[in-house]
Short mmCIF file of C-alpha atoms in Angstrom, two decimals:
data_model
loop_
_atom_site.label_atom_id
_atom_site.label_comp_id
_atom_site.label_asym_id
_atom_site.label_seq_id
_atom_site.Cartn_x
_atom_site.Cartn_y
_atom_site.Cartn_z
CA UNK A 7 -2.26 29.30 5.43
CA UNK A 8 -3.04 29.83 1.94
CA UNK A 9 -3.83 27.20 -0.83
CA UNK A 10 -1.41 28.77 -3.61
CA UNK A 11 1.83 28.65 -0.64
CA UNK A 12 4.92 26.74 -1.63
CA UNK A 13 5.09 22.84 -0.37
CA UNK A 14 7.95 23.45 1.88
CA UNK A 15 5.39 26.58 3.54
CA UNK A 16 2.20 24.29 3.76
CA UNK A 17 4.58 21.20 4.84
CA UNK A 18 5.90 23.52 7.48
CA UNK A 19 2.61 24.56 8.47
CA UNK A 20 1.04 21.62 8.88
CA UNK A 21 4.10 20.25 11.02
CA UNK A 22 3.92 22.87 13.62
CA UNK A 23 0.69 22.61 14.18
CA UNK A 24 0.82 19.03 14.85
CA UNK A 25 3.80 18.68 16.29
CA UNK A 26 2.91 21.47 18.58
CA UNK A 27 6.35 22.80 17.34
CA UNK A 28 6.28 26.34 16.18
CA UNK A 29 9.87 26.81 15.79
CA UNK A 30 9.91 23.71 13.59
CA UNK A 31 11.48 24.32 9.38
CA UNK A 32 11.44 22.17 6.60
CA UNK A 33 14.05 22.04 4.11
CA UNK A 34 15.12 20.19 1.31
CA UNK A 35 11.75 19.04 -0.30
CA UNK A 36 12.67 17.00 -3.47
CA UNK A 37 10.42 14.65 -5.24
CA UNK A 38 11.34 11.15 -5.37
CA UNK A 39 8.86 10.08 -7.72
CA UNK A 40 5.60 10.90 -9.25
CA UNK A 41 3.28 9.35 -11.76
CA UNK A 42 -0.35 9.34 -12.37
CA UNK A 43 -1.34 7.23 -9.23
CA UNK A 44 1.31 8.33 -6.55
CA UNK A 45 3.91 11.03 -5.54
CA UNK A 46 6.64 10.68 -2.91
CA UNK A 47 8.31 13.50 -1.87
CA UNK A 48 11.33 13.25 0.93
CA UNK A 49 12.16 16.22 2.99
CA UNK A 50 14.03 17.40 6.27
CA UNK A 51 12.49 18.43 9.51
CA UNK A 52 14.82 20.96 11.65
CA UNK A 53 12.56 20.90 14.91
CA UNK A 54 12.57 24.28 17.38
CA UNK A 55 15.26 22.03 19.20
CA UNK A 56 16.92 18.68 18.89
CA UNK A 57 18.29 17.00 15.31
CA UNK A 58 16.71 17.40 12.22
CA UNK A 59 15.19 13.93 10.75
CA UNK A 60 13.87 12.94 7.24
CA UNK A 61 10.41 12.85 6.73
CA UNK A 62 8.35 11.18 3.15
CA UNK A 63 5.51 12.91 1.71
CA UNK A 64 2.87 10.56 -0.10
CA UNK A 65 0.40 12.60 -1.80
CA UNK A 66 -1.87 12.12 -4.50
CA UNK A 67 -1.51 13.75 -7.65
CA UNK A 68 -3.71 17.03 -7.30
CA UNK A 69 -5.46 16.15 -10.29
CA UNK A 70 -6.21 12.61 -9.51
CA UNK A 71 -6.75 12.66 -5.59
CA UNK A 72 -8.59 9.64 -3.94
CA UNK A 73 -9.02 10.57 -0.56
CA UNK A 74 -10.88 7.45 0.66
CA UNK A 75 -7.90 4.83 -0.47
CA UNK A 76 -5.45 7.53 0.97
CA UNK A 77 -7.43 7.04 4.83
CA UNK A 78 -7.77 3.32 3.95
CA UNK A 79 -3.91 2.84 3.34
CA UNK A 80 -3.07 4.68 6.43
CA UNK A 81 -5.28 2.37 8.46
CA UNK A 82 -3.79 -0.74 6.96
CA UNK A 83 -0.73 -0.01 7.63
CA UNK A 84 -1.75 0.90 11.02
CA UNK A 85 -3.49 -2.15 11.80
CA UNK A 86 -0.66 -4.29 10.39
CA UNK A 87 2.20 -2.12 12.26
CA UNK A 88 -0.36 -3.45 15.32
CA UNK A 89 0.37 -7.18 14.18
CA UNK A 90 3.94 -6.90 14.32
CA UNK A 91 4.56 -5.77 10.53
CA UNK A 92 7.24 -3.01 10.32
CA UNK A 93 5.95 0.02 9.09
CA UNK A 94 7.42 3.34 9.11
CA UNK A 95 5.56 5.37 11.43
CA UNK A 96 2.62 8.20 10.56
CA UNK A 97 3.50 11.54 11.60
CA UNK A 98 0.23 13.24 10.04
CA UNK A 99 -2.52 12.30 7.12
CA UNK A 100 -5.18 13.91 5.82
CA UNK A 101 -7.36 14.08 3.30
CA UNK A 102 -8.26 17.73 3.16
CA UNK A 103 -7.02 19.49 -0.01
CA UNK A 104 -6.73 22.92 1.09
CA UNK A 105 -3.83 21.37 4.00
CA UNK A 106 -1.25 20.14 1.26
CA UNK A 107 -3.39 20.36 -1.84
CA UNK A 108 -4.12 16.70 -1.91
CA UNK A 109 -4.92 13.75 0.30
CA UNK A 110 -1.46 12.78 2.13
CA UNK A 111 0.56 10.67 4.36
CA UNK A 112 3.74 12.03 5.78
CA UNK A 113 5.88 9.25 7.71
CA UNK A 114 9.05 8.68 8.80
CA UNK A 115 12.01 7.80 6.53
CA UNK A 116 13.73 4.43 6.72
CA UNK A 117 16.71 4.22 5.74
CA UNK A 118 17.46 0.81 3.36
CA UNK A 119 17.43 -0.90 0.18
CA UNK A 120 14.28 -1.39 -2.11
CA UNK A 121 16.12 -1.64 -5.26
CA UNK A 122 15.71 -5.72 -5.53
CA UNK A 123 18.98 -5.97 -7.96
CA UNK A 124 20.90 -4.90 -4.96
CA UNK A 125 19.12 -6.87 -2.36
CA UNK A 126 19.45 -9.37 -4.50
CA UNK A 127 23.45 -9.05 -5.61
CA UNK A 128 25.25 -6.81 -2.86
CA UNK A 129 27.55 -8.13 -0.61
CA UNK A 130 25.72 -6.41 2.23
CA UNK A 131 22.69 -8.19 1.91
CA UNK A 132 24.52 -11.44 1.28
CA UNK A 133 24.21 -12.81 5.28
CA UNK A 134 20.39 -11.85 5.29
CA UNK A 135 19.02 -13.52 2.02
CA UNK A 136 19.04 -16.97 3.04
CA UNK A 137 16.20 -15.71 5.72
CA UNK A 138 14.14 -13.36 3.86
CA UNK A 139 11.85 -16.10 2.21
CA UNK A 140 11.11 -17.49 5.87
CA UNK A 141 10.80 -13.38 7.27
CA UNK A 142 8.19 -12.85 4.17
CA UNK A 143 6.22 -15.52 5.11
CA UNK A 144 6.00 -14.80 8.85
CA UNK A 145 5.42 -11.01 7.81
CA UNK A 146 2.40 -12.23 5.53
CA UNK A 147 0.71 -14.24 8.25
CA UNK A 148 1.23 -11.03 10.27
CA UNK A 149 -1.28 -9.20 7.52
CA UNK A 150 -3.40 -11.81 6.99
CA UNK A 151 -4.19 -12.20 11.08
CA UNK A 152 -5.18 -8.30 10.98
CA UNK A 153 -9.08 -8.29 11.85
CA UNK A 154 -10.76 -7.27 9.12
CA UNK A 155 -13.22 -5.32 11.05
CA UNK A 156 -10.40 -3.35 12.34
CA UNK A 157 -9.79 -1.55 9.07
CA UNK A 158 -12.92 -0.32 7.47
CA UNK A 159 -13.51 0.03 4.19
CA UNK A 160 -11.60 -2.74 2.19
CA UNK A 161 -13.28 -4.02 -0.87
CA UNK A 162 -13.62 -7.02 -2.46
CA UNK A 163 -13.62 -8.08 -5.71
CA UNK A 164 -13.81 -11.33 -7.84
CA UNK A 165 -10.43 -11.50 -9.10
CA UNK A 166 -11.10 -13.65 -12.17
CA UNK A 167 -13.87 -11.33 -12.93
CA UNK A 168 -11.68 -8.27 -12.60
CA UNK A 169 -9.52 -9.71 -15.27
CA UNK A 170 -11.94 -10.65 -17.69
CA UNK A 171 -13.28 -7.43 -17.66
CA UNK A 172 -9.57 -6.28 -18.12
CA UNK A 173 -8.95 -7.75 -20.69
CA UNK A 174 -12.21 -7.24 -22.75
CA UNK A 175 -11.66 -3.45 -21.76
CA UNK A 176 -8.02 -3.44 -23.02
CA UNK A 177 -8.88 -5.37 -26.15
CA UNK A 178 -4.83 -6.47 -27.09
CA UNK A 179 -6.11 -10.05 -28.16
CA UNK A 180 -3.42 -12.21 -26.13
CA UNK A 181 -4.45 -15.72 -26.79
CA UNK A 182 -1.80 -16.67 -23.99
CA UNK A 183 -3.67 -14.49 -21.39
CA UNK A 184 -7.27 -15.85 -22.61
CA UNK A 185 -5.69 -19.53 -21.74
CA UNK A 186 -4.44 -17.95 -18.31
CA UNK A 187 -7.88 -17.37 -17.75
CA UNK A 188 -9.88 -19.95 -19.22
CA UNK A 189 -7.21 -22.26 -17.05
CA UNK A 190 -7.69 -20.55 -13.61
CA UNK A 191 -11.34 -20.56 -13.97
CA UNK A 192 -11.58 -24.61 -14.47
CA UNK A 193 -8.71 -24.92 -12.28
CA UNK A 194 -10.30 -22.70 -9.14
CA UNK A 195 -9.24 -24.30 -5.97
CA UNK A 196 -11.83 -23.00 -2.89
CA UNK A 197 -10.85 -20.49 -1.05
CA UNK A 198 -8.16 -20.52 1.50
CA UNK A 199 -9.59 -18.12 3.99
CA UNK A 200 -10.60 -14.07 3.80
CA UNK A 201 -8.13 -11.72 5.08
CA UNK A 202 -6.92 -8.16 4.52
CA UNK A 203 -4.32 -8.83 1.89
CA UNK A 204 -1.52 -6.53 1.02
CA UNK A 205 -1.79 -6.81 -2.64
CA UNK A 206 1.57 -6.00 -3.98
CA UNK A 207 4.26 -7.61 -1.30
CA UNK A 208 6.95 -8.35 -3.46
CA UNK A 209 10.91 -7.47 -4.03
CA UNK A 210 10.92 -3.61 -4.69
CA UNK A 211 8.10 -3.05 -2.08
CA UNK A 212 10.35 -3.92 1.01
CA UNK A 213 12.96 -1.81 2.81
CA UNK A 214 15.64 -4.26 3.42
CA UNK A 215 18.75 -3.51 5.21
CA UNK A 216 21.35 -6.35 6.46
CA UNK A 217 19.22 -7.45 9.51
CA UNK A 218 16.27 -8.01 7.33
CA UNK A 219 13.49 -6.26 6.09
CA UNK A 220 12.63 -3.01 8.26
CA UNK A 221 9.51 -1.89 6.55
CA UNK A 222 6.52 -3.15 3.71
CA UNK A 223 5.65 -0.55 1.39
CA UNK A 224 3.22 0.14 -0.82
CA UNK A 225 -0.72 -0.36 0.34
CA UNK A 226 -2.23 1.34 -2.42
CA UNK A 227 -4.31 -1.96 -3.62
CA UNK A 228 -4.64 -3.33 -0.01
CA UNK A 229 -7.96 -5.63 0.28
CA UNK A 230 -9.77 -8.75 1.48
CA UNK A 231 -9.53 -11.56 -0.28
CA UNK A 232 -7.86 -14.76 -0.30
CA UNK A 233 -4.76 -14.85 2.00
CA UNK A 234 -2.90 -16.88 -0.90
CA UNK A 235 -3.05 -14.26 -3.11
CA UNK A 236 -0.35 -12.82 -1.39
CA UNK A 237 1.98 -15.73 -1.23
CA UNK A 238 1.25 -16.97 -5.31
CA UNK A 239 2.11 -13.04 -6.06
CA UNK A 240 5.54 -13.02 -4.18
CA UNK A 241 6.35 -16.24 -6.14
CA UNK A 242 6.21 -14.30 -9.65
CA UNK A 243 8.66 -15.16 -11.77
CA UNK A 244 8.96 -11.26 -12.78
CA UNK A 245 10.08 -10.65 -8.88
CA UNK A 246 12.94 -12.54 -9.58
CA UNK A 247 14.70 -10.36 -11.55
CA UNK A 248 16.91 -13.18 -13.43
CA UNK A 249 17.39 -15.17 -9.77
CA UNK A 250 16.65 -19.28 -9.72
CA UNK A 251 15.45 -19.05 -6.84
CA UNK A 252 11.47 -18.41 -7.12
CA UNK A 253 10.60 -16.22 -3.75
CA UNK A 254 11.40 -12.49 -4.42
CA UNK A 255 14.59 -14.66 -6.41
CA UNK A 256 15.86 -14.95 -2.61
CA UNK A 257 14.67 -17.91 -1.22
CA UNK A 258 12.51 -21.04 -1.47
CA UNK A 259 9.02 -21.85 -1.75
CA UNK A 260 9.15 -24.19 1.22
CA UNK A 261 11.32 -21.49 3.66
CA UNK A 262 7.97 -19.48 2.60
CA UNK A 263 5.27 -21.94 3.18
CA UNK A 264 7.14 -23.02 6.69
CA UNK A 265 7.09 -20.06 8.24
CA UNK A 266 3.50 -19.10 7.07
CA UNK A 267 2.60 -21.99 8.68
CA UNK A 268 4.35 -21.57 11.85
CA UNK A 269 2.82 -17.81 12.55
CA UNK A 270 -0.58 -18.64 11.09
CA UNK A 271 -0.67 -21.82 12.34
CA UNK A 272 -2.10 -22.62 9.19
CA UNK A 273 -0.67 -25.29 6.88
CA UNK A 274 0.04 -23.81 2.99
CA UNK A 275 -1.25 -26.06 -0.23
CA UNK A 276 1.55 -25.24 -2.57
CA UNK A 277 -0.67 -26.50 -5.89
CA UNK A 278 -2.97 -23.51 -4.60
CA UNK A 279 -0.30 -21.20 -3.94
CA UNK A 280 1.05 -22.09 -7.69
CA UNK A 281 -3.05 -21.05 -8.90
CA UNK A 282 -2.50 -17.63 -7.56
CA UNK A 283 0.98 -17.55 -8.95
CA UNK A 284 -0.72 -18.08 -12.21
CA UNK A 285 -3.23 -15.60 -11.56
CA UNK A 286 -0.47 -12.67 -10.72
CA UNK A 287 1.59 -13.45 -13.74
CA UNK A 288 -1.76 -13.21 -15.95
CA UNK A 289 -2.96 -9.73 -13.75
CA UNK A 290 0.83 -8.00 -14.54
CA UNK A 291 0.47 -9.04 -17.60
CA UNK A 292 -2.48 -7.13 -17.76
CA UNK A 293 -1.19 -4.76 -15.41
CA UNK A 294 1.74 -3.89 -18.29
CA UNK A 295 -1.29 -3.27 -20.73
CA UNK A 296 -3.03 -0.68 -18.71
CA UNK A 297 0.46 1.04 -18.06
CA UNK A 298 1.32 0.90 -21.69
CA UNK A 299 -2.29 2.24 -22.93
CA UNK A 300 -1.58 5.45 -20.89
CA UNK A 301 1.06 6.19 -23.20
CA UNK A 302 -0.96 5.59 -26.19
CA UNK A 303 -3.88 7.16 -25.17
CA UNK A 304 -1.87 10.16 -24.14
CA UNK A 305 -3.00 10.41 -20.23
CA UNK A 306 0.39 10.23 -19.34
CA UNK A 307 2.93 10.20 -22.24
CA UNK A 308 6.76 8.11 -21.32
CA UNK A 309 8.97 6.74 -22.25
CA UNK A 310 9.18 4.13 -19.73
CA UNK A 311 4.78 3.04 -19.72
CA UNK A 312 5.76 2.62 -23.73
CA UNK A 313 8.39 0.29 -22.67
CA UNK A 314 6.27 -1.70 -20.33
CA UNK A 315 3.92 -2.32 -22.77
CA UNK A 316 6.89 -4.98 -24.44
CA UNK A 317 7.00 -6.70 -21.31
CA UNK A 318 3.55 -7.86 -21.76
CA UNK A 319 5.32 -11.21 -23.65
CA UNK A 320 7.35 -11.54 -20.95
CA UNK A 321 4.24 -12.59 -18.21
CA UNK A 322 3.01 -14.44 -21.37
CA UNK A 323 6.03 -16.64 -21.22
CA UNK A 324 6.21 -17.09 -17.52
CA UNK A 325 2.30 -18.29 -17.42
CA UNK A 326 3.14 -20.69 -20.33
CA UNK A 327 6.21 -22.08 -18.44
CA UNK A 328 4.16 -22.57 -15.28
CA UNK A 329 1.36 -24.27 -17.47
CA UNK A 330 3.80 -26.19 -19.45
CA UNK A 331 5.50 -27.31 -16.44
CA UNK A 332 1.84 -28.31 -15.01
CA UNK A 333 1.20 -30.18 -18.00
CA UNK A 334 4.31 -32.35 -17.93
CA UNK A 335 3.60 -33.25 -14.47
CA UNK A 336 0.02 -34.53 -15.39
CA UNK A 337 1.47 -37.09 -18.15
CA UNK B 7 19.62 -4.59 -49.25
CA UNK B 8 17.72 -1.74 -48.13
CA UNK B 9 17.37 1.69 -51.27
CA UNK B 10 18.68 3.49 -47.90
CA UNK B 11 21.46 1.68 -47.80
CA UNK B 12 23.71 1.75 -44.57
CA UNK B 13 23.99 2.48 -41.82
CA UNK B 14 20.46 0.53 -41.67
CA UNK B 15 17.78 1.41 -39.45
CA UNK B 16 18.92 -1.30 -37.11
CA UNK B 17 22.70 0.11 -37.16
CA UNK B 18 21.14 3.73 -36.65
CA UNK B 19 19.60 2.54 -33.75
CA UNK B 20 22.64 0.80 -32.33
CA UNK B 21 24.83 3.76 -32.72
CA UNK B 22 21.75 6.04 -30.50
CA UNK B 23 21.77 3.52 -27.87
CA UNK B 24 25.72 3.61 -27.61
CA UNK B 25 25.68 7.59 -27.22
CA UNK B 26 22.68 7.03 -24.86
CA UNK B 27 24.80 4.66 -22.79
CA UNK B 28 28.30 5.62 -22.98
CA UNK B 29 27.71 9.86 -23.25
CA UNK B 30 24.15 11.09 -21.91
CA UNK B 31 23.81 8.03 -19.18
CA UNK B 32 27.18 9.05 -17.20
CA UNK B 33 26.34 12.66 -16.79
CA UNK B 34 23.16 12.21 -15.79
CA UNK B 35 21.43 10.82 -12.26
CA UNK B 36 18.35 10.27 -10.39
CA UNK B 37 15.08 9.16 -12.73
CA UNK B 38 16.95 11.26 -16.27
CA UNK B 39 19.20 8.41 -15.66
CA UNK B 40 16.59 5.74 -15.34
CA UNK B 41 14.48 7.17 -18.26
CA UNK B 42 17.70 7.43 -20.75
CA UNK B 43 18.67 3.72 -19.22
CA UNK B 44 15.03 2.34 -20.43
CA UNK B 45 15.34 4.90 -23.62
CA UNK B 46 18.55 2.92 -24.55
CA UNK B 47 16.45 -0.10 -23.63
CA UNK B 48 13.74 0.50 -26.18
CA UNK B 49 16.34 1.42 -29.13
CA UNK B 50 17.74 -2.28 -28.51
CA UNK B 51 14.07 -3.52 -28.85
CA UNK B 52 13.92 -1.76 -31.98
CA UNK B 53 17.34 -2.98 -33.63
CA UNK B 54 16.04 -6.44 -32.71
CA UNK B 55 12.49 -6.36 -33.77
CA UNK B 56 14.72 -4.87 -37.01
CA UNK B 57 17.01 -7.71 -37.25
CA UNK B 58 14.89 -10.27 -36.32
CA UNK B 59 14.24 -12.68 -39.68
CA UNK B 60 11.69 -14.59 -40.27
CA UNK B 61 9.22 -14.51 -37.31
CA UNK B 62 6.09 -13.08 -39.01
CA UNK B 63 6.29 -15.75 -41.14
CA UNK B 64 6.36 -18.31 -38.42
CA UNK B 65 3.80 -16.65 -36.59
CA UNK B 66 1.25 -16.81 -38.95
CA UNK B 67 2.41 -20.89 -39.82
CA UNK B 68 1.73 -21.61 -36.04
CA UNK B 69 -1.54 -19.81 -35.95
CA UNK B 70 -2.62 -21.50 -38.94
CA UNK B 71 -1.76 -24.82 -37.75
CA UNK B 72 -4.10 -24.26 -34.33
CA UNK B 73 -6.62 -23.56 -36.93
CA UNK B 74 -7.11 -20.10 -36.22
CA UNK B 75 -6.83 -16.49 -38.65
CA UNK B 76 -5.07 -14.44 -36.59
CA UNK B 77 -4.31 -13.69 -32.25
CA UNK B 78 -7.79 -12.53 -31.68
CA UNK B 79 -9.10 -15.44 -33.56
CA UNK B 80 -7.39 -17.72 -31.65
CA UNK B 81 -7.85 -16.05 -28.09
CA UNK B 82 -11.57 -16.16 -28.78
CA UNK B 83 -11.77 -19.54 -29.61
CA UNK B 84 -9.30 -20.66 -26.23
CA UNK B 85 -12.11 -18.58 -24.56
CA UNK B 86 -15.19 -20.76 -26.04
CA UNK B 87 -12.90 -23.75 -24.85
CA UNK B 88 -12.18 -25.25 -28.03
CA UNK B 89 -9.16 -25.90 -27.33
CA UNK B 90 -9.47 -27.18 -24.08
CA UNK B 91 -8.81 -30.77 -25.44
CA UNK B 92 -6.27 -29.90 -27.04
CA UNK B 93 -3.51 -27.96 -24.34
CA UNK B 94 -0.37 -29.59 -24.62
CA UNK B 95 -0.29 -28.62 -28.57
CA UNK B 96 -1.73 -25.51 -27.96
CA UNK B 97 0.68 -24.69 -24.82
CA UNK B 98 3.74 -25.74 -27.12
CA UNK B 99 2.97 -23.16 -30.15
CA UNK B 100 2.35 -19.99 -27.86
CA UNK B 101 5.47 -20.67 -26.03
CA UNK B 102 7.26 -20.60 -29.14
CA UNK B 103 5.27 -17.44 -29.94
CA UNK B 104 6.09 -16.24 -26.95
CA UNK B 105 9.90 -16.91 -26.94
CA UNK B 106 10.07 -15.16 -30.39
CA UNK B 107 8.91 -11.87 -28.90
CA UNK B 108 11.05 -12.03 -25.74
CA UNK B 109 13.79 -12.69 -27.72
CA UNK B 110 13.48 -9.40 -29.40
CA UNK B 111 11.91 -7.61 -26.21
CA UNK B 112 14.76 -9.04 -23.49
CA UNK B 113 16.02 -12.03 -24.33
CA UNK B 114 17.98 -12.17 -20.70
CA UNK B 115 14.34 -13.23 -19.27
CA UNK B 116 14.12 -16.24 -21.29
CA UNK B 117 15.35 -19.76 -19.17
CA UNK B 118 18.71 -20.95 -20.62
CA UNK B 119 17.15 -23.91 -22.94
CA UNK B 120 15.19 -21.08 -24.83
CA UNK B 121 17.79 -18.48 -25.47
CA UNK B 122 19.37 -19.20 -29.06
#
């Protein structure tokens, strides 16, 4: 196996040997999408006999590999698949770059919908969004009962301190974002447990297909932390993608909280939950910042990061409708 | 009126995003698509931020009203907590602010009561 080989050579390489398969081809590799923090790369395996299946590539970009979060992901989602959390299933990781030049996870494909417009409008989804709110939060108290000692390696960070220094970094001036902040830290409830927390479980990071959601995406900023981190960042106003209804814009806050509370057995504090909520608005807006400011400081220049960088006003508004809303309840 | 006379710069960009939407966008797929779709996108925020009247103005009336010489200004003194005392007012000017620049960046996000 040589280094320089094309992906379809190494991918079939590597697949043989683990599948114990040498008969087995790989065709149609096609990129699905790529960026500066993730590629995924779909592709079909013809085994020595039986039907071919699709497989996904995630892989680092070879220039930016980070082989530790690549092992870490794969044991998240390993340990949550163990707690009853759909996850499509690994065929082969690594984290060796001479296999497919960077660290990787290859899994199975499932097929669905992650495109939360559709999920969100289609007819097909219409007999399944009623539940999804309650399936979230049941799925959540899944992730949050994963022992933490059973995934080595998660880190945790102050989360107020992480955006101050965000923001100082950044330097945009958004007095809207400074209030966020100055807000959350005199409004800091005590924490509500520490649990591996997903991170980004929102609308767009779940397969869904009629019956529900088959699959939860995404790991690359899985950590421990407060378990309500997880439930204020579903409730996003951004997530709703022009919906009324605030969870993932398919269901209610209560469907959520009730069926946290029924898995976990713990009962939710929606004025916390609404904190966090806060706190994710403020972070994507700083999120759209850091996207944007790759585009202007030419690490990766597009279109689309220039574009985010005008949605920053658009978390501004949603954290001054939350706090406005806050306010009017106090009078 | 503009010495460049018409089409403006905000009609220019109009008539880009139409041939982005209605010619390029239909005979392309996959992310060219998606990257002409938020292309088109950004033109609109252009025409608006072109067509938009007033709002630098108003802007720089709110800011002065809070007291404060410009966004940095007034961030740094909501981070020494001056305004702390003082959130209701200070909540009502940056949503205007705010509306202002989502209603030339997407006005669709804004709730009903503050589209105009």
């Amino acid at each position: 196996m040589t280094t320089d080989a094309p992906l379809d050579q190494r991918l079939a390489d590597l697949l043989r040997e683990v599948l114990a398969d040498p008969a087995a081809q790989v065709r149609g590799v096609r990129q699905l999408s790529g960026g500066a923090s993730r590629e995924t790369w779909a592709f079909e395996l013809v085994p020595g006999s039986g039907a071919a299946r699709t497989l996904v590539l995630r892989r680092d970009p070879p220039l930016a590999p980070r082989p530790e979060l690549m092992a870490l992901e794969a044991r998240a989602t390993e340990a949550a698949a163990a707690a009853g959390v759909p996850e499509p299933a690994i065929v082969a990781s690594g984290s060796d770059p001479d296999v497919l030049g960077a660290p990787f996870i290859i899994s199975k494909f499932v097929p669905g919908e992650t495109l939360a417009r559709r999920i969100l409008r289609d007819d097909a989804y219409a007999q399944i969004r009623p539940h999804l709110a309650a399936q979230c939060g049941d799925l959540l108290a899944r992730i949050h009962s994963v022992p933490l000692d059973s995934v080595p390696g998660l880190a945790s960070a102050d989360p107020l301190q992480r955006s101050r220094e965000g923001l100082d970094t950044l330097g945009w001036s958004s007095p809207t974002l400074e209030l966020a902040l100055r807000w959350l830290e005199r409004t800091r409830p005590p924490a509500s447990g520490h649990a591996m927390v997903h991170g980004d479980f929102r609308n767009g990071n779940l397969i869904v297909g009629p019956e529900g959601v088959r699959a939860v995406l995404d790991w690359e900023v899985v950590h421990a932390g407060d378990p309500m981190e997880d439930l204020g960042w579903l409730c996003v106003r951004a997530w709703r993608f022009g919906s009324d209804l605030p969870v993932g814009g398919f269901g209610t806050r209560e469907q959520l909280f009730e069926a946290y509370a029924q898995t976990s057995g713990t009962k939710v504090d929606p004025e916390v939950v609404r904190w966090w909520e806060v706190l994710g608005t403020m972070r994507w807006g700083i999120g759209c910042m850091v996207q944007a400011e790759r585009h202007l400081r030419g690490t990766t220049r597009s279109v689309e990061l220039a574009a985010i960088g005008r949605r920053v006003c658009e978390q501004e508004y949603d954290v001054l409708l939350v706090l406005d809303e806050l306010l009017g309840e106090a009078t | 009126m503009s010495m460049h006379g018409r089409p403006s710069a905000a009609e220019l960009a109009e008539a880009v995003q139409e041939f982005l939407r209605t010619e390029l966008m239909p005979a392309l797929e996959g992310r060219l698509q998606f990257h002409t779709r938020v292309a088109a996108n950004v033109l609109g925020i252009i025409q608006r931020e072109l067509q938009q009247t007033g709002a630098q103005e108003q802007h720089a009336a709110r800011l002065s009203a809070l007291g404060a010489g410009d966004d940095a200004d007034l961030a740094a003194r909501i981070r020494a907590g001056e305004f702390d005392d003082r959130l209701p007012e200070l909540v009502t000017s940056l949503r205007q602010d705010a509306v202002a620049r989502v209603l030339v960046a997407n006005p669709a996000y804004l709730v009903e009561s503050d589209r105009r």
